[in-house]
Tab-separated table of C-alpha atoms (C1' of nucleotides) in Angstrom:
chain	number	residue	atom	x	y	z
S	8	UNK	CA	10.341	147.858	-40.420
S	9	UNK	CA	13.120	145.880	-40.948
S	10	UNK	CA	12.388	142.207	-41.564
S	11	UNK	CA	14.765	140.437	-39.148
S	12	UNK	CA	12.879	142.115	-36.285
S	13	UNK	CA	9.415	140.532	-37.646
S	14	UNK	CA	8.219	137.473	-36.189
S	15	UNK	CA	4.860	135.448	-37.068
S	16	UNK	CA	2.836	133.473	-34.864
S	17	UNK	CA	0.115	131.360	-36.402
S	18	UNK	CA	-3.362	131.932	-34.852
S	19	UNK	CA	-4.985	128.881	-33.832
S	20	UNK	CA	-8.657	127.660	-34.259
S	21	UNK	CA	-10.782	129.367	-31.774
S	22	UNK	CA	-8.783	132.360	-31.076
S	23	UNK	CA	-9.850	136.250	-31.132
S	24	UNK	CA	-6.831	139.120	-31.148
S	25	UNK	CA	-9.895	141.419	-31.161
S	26	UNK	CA	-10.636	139.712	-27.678
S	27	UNK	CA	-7.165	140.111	-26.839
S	28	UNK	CA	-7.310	143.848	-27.337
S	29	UNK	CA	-10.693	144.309	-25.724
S	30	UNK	CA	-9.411	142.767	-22.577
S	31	UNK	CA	-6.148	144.702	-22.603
S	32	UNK	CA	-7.962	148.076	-22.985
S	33	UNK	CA	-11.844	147.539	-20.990
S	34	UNK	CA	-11.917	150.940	-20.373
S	35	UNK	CA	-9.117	150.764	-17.391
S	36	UNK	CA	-5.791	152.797	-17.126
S	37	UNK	CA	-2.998	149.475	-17.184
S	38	UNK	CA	0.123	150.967	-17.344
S	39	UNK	CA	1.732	147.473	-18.202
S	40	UNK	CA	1.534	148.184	-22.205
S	41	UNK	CA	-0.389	150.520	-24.478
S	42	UNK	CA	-2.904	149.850	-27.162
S	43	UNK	CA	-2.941	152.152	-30.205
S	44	UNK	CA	-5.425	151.643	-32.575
S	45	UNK	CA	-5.381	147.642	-33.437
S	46	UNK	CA	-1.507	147.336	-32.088
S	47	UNK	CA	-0.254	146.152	-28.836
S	48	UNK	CA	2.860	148.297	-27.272
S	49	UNK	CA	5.030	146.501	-24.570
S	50	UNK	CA	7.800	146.707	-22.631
S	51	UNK	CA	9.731	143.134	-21.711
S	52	UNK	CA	12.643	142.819	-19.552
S	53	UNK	CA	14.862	139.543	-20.795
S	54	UNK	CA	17.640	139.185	-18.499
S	55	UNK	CA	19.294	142.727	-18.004
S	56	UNK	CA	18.217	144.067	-21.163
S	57	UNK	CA	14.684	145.755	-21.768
S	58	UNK	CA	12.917	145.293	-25.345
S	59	UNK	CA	9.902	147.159	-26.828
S	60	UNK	CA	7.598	144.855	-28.897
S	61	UNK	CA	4.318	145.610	-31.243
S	62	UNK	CA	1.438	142.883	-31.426
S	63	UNK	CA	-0.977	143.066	-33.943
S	64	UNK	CA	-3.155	140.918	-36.338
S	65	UNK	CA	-1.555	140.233	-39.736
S	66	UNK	CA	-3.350	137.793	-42.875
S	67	UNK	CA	-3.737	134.428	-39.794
S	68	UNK	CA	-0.585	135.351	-37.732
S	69	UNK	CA	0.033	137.819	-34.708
S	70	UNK	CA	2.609	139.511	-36.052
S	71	UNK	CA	5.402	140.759	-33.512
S	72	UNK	CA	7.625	143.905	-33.799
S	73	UNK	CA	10.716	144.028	-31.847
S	74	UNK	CA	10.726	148.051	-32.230
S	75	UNK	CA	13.971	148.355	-29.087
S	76	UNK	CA	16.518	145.866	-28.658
S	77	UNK	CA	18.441	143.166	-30.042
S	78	UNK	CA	17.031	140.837	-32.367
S	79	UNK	CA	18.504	137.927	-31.623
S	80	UNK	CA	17.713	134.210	-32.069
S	81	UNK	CA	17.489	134.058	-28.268
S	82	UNK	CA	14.961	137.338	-27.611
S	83	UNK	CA	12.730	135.703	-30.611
S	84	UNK	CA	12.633	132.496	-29.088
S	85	UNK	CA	11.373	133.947	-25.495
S	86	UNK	CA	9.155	136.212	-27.598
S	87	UNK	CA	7.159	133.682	-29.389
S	88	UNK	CA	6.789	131.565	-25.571
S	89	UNK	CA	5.816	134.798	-23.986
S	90	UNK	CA	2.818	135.811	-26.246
S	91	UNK	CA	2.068	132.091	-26.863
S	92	UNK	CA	1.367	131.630	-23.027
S	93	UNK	CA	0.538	135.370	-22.577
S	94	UNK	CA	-2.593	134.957	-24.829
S	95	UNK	CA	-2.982	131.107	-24.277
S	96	UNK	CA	-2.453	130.153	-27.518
S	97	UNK	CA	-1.229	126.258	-27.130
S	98	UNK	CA	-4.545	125.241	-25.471
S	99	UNK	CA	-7.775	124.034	-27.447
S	100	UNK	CA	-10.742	125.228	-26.290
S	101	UNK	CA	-13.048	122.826	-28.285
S	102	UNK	CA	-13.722	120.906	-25.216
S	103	UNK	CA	-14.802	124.043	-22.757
S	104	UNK	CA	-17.125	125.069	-25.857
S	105	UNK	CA	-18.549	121.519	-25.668
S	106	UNK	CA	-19.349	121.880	-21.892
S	107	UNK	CA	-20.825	125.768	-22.616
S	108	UNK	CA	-23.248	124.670	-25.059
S	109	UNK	CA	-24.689	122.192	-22.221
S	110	UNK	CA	-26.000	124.939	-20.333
S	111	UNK	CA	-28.347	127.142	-22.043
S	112	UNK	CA	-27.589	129.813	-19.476
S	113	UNK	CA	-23.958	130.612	-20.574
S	114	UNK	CA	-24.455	128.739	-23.732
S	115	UNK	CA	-24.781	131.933	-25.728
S	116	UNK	CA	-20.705	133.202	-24.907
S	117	UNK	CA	-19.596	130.586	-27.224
S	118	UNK	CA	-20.701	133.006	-29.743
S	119	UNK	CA	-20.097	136.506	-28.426
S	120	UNK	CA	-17.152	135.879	-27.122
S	121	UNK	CA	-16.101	133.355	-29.495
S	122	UNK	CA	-12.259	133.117	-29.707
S	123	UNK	CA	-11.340	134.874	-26.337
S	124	UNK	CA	-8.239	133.269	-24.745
S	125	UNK	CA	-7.443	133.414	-20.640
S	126	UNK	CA	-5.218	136.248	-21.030
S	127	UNK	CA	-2.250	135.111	-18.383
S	128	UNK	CA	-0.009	137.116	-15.929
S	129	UNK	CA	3.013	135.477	-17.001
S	130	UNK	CA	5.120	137.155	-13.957
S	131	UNK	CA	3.963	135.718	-10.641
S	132	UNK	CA	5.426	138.331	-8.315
S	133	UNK	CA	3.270	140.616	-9.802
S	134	UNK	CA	0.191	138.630	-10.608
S	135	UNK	CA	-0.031	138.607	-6.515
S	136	UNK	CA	1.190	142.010	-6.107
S	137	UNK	CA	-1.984	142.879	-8.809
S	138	UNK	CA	-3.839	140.955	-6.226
S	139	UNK	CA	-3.158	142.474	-2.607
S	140	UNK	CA	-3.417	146.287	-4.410
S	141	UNK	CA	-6.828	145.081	-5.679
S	142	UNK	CA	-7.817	143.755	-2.687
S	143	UNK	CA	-11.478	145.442	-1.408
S	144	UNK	CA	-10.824	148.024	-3.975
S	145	UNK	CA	-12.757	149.135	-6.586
S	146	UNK	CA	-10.337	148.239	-10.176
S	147	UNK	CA	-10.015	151.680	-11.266
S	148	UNK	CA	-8.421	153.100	-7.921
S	149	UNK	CA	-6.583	149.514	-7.895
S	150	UNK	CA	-5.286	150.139	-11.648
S	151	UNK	CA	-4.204	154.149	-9.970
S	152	UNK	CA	-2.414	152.564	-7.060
S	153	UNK	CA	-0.333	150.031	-9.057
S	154	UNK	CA	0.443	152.434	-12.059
S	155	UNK	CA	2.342	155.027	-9.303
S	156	UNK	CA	3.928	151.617	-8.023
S	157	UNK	CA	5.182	150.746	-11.094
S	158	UNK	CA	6.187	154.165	-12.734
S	159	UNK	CA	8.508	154.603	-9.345
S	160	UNK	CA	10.228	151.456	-9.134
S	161	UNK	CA	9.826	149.787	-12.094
S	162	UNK	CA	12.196	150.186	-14.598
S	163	UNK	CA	11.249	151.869	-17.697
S	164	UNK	CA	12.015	152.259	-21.903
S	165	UNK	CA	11.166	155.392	-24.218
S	166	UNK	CA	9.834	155.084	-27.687
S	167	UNK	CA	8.128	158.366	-29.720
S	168	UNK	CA	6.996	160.303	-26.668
S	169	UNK	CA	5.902	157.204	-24.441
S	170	UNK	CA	6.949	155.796	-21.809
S	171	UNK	CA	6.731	151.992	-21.074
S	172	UNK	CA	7.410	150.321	-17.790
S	173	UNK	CA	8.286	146.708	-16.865
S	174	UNK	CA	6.841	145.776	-13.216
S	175	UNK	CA	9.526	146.382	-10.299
S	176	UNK	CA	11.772	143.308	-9.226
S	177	UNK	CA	11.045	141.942	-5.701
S	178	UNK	CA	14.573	143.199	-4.970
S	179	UNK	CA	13.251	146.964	-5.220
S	180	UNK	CA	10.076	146.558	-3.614
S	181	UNK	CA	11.562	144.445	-0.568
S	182	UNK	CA	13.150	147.710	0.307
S	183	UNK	CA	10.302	150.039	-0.669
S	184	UNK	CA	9.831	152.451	1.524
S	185	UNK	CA	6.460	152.428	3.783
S	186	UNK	CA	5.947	156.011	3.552
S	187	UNK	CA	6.651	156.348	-0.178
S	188	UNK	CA	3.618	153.326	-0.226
S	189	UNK	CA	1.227	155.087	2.015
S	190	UNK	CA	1.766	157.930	0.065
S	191	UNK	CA	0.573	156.369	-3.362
S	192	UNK	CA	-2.558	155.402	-1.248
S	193	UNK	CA	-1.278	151.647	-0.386
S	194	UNK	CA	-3.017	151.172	3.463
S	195	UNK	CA	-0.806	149.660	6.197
S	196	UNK	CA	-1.210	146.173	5.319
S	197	UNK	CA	-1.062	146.626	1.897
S	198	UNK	CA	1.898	148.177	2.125
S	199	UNK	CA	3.050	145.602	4.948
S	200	UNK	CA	1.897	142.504	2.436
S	201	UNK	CA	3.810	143.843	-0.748
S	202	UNK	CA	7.070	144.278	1.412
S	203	UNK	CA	6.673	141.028	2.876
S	204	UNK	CA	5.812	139.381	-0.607
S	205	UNK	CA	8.645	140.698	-2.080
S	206	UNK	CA	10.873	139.689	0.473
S	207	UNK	CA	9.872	135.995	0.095
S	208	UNK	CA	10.348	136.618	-3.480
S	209	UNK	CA	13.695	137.552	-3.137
S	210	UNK	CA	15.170	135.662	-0.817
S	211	UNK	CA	13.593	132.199	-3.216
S	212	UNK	CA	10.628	131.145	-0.713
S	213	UNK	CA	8.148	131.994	-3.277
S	214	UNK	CA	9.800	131.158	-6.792
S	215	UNK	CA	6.931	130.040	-9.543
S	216	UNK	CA	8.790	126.791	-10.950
S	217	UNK	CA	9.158	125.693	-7.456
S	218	UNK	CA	5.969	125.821	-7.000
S	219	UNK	CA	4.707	124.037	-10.521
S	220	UNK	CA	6.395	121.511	-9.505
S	221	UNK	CA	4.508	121.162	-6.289
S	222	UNK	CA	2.465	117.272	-6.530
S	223	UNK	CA	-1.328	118.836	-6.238
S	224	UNK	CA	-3.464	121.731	-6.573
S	225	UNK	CA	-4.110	121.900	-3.042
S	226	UNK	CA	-0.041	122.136	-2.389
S	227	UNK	CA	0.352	125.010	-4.487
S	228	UNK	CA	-2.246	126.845	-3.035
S	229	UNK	CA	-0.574	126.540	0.691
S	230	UNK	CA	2.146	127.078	-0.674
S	231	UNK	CA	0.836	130.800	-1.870
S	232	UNK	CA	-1.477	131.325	1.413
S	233	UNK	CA	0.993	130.432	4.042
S	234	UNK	CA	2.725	133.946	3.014
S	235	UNK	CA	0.565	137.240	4.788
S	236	UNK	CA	-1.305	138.826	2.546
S	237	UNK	CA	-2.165	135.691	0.483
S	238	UNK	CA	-5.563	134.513	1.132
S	239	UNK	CA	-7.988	132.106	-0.586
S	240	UNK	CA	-8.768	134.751	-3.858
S	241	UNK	CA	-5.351	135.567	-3.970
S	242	UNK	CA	-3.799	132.378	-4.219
S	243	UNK	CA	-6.659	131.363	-6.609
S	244	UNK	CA	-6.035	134.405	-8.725
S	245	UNK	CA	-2.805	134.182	-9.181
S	246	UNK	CA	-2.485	129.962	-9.696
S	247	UNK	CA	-5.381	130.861	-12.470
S	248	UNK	CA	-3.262	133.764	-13.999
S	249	UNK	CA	0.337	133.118	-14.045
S	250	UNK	CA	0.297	129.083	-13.870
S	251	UNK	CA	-2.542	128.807	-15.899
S	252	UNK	CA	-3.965	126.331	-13.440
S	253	UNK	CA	-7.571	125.043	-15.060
S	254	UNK	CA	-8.193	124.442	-11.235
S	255	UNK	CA	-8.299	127.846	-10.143
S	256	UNK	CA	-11.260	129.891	-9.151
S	257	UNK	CA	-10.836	133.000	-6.854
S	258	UNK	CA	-13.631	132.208	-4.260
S	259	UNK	CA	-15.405	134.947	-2.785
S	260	UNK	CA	-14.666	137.520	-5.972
S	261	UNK	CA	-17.277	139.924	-6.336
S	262	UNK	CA	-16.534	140.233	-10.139
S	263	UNK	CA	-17.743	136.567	-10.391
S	264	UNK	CA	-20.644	136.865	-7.508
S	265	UNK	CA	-21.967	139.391	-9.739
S	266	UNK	CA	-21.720	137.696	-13.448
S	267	UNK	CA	-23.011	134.251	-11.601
S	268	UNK	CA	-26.198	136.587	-10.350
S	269	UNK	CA	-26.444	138.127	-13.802
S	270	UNK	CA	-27.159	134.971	-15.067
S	271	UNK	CA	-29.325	134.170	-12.945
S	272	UNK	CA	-27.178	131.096	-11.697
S	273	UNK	CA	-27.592	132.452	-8.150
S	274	UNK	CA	-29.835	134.823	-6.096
S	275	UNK	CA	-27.489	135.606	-3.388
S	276	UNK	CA	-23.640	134.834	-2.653
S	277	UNK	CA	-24.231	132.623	-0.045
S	278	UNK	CA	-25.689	129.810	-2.634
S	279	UNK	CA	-22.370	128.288	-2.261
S	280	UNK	CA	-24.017	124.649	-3.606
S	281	UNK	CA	-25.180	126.028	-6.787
S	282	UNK	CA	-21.619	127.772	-7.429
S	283	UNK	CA	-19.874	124.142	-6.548
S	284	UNK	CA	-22.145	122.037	-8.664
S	285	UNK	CA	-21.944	124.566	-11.996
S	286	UNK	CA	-18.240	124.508	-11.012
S	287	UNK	CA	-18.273	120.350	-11.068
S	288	UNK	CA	-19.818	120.441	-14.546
S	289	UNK	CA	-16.650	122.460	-16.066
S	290	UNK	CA	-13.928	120.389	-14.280
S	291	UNK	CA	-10.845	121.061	-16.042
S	292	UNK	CA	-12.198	124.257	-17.186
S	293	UNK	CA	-12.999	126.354	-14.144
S	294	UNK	CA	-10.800	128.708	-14.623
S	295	UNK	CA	-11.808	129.607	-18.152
S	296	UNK	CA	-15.531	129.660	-16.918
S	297	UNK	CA	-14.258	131.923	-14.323
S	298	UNK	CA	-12.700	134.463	-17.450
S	299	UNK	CA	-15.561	134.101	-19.751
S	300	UNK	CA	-18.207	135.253	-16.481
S	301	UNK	CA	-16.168	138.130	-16.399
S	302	UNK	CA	-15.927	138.808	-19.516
S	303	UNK	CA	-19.530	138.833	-19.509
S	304	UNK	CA	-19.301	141.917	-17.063
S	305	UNK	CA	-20.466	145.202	-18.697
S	306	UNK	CA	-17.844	147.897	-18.014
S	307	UNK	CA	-18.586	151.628	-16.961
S	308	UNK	CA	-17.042	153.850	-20.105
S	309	UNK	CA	-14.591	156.494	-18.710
S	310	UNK	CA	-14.676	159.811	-20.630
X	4	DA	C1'	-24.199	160.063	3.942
X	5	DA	C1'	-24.088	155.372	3.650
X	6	DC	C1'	-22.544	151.674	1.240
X	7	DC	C1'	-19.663	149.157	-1.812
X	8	DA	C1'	-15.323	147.741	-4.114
X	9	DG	C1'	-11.866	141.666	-8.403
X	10	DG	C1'	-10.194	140.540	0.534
X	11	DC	C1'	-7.296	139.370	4.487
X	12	DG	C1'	-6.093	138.337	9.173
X	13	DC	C1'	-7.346	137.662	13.625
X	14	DA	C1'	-10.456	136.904	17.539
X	15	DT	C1'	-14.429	134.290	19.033
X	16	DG	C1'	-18.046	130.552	19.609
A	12	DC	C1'	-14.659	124.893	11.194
A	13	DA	C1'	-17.899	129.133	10.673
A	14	DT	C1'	-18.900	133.814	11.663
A	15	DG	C1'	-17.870	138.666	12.841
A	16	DC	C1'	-15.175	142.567	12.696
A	17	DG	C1'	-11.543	146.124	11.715
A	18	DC	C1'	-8.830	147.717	8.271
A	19	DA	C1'	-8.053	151.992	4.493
A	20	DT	C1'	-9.695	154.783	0.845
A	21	DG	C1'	-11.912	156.238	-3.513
A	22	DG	C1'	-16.229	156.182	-6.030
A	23	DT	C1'	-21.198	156.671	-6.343
DNA sequence: AACCAGGCGCATG
DNA sequence: CATGCGCATGGT
């Protein structure tokens, strides 16, 4: 590998690649990058051009690979920002680990899952387009649905017998056509919401800087569920995932229901008090209480 | 076969 | 404002 296309990012204190990688693989078919062995594989679209990049662990630095494209000072520069907010790599954890060792109920994932960052969905179009497929849906049908999504309008690079995919611009998918979504198994509204998102994607009503530069939570979140499709987990989701928003927790999700059960937190889902009031004790932090409960999940293994 | 899955929108009380 | 219901479809 030629040295120019190498780039080193320093890990910082409280930071796991091995959670990284567990996260990125959990058993579930993403068709958004490829893990082999201990290395990351992924497609990235800057501007009109489409690089391939390799992520692994190297001696305290994630080492990136720019395998396709052009090395330049530019594509390293949006490189390092992407996998820097990608893994969450600028934020110190020390204080959520603080508030986990208060309560001797969760206490214990400061240890097991020491290290593990809230892995983001940089791009917001499809951090809610994630969101409507998975809507009511178990994840591995969800993970099905959005993989023939992608692979058909997304655009796409080669390397050594694989293929990697970037996720399809709301340009494409604003003129999708219906059939061509039922047909991948998206139901009328699904299909009807994606169209519609994308639409409001393109023509600028939903653009993500506009909307961190919204004044409060609460206006971002309107923002999101004033658009069909876009309800209270949604919006939550997707403020959590792509803007990184400490605020957000996706209300209602059954992921969460379950791990806050697990733990004995709650007997039923309609303890809404008890959710609040654990939620109150990690303000500023909900959101990464929200990725470590699900992390605590256990997975079904897929032969 | 019935019930659930990382919900949402709309109609009612 | 809270609750109920239909929506679509794969998995168990």
């Amino acid at each position: 590998m030629n040295s120019e296309n190498k780039i080193l990012i320093p890990i910082p204190a409280l930071f796991s690649f091995e959670e990284c990688l567990w996260f990125l693989n959990r058993n579930y078919d993403d068709c958004l990058h490829i893990i082999k062995g201990d290395t990351i594989f992924k497609a990235l679209e800057i501007g009109e051009d489409i690089l391939l990049i390799s992520i692994k662990e190297h001696a305290g630095f994630l080492e990136l690979n720019i395998i396709k494209g052009e090395p330049t000072q530019e594509n390293k520069a949006y490189l390092i920002d992407y996998v820097r907010e990608w893994f969450d790599m600028d934020t110190n954890i020390q204080p959520f680990y603080d508030l986990l060792k208060t309560d001797g109920r969760i206490a214990y994932m400061t240890e097991t899952y020491k290290g593990l960052r809230l892995i983001g969905i940089s791009n917001l179009f499809e951090a809610i387009c994630w969101c409507i497929i998975g809507q009511q849906i178990n994840l591995s049908f969800a993970y099905k649905v959005k993989r023939r999504l992608v692979e058909h309008y997304g655009k796409r690079i080669d390397h050594e017998n694989d293929s990697y995919y970037v996720f399809p611009e709301p340009e494409v998918l604003a003129a999708a056509d219906p059939d061509l979504l039922k047909e991948m198994q998206f139901s009328k509204q699904k299909s009807d919401y994606v169209i519609g998102i994308a639409k409001a994607f393109a023509n600028g009503s939903i653009d993500k800087e506009a909307l961190r530069a919204l004044p409060s939570f609460a206006a971002r979140k309107k923002a999101l569920t004033d658009h069909k499709g876009i309800g209270v987990w949604t919006a939550n989701y997707a403020l959590m995932k792509s803007l990184k928003e400490p605020g957000g927790i996706p209300h209602g999700d059954i992921g969460l229901l379950n791990a806050l059960s697990n733990h004995n937190i709650i007997q039923d889902r309609s303890e809404t008090a008890k959710i609040e009031g654990l939620f109150q004790q990690f303000a500023g932090w909900e959101s990464y209480l929200v990725f470590y409960l699900w992390r605590s999940l256990t997975v079904k293994v897929l032969e």
